[in-house]
Coordinates of C-alpha atoms and ligand atoms in Angstrom, one line a residue:
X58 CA 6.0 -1.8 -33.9
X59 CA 9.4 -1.6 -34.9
X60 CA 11.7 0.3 -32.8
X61 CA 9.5 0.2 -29.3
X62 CA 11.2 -1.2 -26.8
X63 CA 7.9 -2.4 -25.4
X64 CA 6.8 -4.3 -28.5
X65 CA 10.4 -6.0 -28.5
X66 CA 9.5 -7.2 -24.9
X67 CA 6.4 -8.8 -25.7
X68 CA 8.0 -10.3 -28.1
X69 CA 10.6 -11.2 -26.0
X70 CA 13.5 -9.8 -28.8
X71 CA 15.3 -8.0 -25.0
X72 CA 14.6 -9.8 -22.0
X73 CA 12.4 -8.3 -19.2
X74 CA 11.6 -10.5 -15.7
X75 CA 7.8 -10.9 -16.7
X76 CA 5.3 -11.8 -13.5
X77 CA 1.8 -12.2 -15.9
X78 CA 1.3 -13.2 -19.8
X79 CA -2.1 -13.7 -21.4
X80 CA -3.0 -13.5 -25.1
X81 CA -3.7 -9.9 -24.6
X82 CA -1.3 -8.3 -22.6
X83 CA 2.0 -8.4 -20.1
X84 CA 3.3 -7.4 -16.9
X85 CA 6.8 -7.1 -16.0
X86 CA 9.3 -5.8 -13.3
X87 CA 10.3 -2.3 -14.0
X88 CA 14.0 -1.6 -14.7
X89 CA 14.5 1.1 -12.7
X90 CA 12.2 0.6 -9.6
X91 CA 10.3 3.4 -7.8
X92 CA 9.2 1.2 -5.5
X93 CA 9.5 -2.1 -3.4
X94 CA 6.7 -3.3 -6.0
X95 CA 6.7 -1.7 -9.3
X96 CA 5.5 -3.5 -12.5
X97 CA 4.3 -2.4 -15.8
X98 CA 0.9 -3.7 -17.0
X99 CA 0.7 -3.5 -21.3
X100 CA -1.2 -4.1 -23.8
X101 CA 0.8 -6.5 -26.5
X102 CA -1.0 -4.1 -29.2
X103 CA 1.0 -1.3 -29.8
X104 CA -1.1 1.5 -28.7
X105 CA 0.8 5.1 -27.8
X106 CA -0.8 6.4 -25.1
X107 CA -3.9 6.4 -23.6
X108 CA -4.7 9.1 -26.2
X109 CA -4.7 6.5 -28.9
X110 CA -6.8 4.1 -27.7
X111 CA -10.3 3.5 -29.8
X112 CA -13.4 2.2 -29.1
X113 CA -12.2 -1.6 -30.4
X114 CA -10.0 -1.1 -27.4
X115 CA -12.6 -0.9 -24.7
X116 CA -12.6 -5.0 -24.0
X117 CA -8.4 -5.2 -23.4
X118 CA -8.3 -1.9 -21.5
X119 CA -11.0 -3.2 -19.1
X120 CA -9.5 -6.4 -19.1
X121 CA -6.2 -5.0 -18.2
X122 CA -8.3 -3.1 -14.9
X123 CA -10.9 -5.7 -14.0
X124 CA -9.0 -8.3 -14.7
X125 CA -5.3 -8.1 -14.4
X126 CA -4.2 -5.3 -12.2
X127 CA -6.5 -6.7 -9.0
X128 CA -5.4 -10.3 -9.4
X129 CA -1.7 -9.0 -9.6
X130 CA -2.0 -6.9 -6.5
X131 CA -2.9 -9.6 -4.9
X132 CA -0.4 -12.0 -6.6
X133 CA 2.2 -9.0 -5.4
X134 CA 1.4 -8.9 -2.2
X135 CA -0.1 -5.0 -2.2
X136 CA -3.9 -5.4 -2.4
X137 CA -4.8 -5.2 1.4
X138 CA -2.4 -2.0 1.9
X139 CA -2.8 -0.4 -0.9
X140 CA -0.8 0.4 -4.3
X141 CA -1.2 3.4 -7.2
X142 CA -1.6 2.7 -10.4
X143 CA -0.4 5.5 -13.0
X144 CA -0.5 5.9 -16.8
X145 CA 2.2 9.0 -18.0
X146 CA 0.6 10.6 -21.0
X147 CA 2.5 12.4 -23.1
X148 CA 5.3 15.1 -22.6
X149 CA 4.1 16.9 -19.7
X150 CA 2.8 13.9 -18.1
X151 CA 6.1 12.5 -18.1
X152 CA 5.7 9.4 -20.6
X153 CA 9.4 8.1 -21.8
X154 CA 7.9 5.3 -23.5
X155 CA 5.4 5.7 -26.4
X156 CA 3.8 2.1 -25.7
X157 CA 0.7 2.4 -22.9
X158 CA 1.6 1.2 -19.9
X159 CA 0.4 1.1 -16.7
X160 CA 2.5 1.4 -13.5
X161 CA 1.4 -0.3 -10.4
X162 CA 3.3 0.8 -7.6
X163 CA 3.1 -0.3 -4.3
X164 CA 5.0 -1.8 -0.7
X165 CA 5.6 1.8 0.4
X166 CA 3.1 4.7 0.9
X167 CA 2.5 6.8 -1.7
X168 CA 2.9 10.4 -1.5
X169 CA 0.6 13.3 -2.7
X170 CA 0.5 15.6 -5.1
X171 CA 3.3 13.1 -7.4
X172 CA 6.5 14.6 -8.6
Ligands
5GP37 P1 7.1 6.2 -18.4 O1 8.2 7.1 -18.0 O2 6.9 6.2 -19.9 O3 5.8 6.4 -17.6 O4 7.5 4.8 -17.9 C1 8.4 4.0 -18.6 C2 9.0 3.0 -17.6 O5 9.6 2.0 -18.4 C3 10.1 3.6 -16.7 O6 9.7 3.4 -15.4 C4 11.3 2.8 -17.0 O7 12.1 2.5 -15.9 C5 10.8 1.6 -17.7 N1 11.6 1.0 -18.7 C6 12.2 1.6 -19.7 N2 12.9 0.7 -20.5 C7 12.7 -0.5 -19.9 C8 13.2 -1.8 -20.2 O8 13.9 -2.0 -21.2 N3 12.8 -2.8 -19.4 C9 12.0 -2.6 -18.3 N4 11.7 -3.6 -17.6 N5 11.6 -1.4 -18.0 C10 11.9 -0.3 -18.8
ZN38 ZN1 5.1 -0.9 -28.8

């Protein structure tokens, strides 16, 4: 989609330091860290949020967390202590970017209730 910064990643128009491609998403180092490990799992489909996903999306959102978030905890080195994954939705649940993503965050412990 024109204008999203996401969509311009996976197409690799602005550069990103990308740990995992497959033919239906990416995950890549985020800019601003929050943690020792902190990547962004996406869908190369533009898709919002969460909010927008549909029923043809069932297959690539399970992929994403069957398949790609375990096997890149372990590739990342947080698996066997633990890491959070987080999808901001909309205003209040602080999403800056309007392309889903998923956060895995991990290397540190994790505090309770978030920010
Ligand atoms: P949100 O706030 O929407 O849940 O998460 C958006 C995330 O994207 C933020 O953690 C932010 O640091 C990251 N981010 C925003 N723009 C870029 C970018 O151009 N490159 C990378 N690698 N991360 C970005
Ligand atoms: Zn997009």
């Amino acid at each position: 989609m024109a204008d999203c910064i996401f969509c311009k990643i996976v197409q690799k128009e602005i550069p990103s330091q990308l740990v995992y491609e497959d033919e239906q998403c990416v995950a890549f180092k985020d800019l601003e860290p929050q943690a020792p490990v902190h990547v962004l799992v996406i869908p190369k489909k533009h898709v919002e949020s969460l909010l927008a996903l549909t029923d043809a999306d069932r297959d690539l959102v399970a992929h994403i967390l069957v398949d790609v978030v375990p096997q890149l905890a372990k590739k990342l080195g947080v698996a066997e202590k633990g890491f959070r994954v987080v999808a901001n939705t909309g205003e209040e649940g602080g999403q800056s970017v309007k392309h889903l993503h998923f956060h895995l965050l991990g290397g540190r412990s994790m505090q309770w209730p978030p920010g």
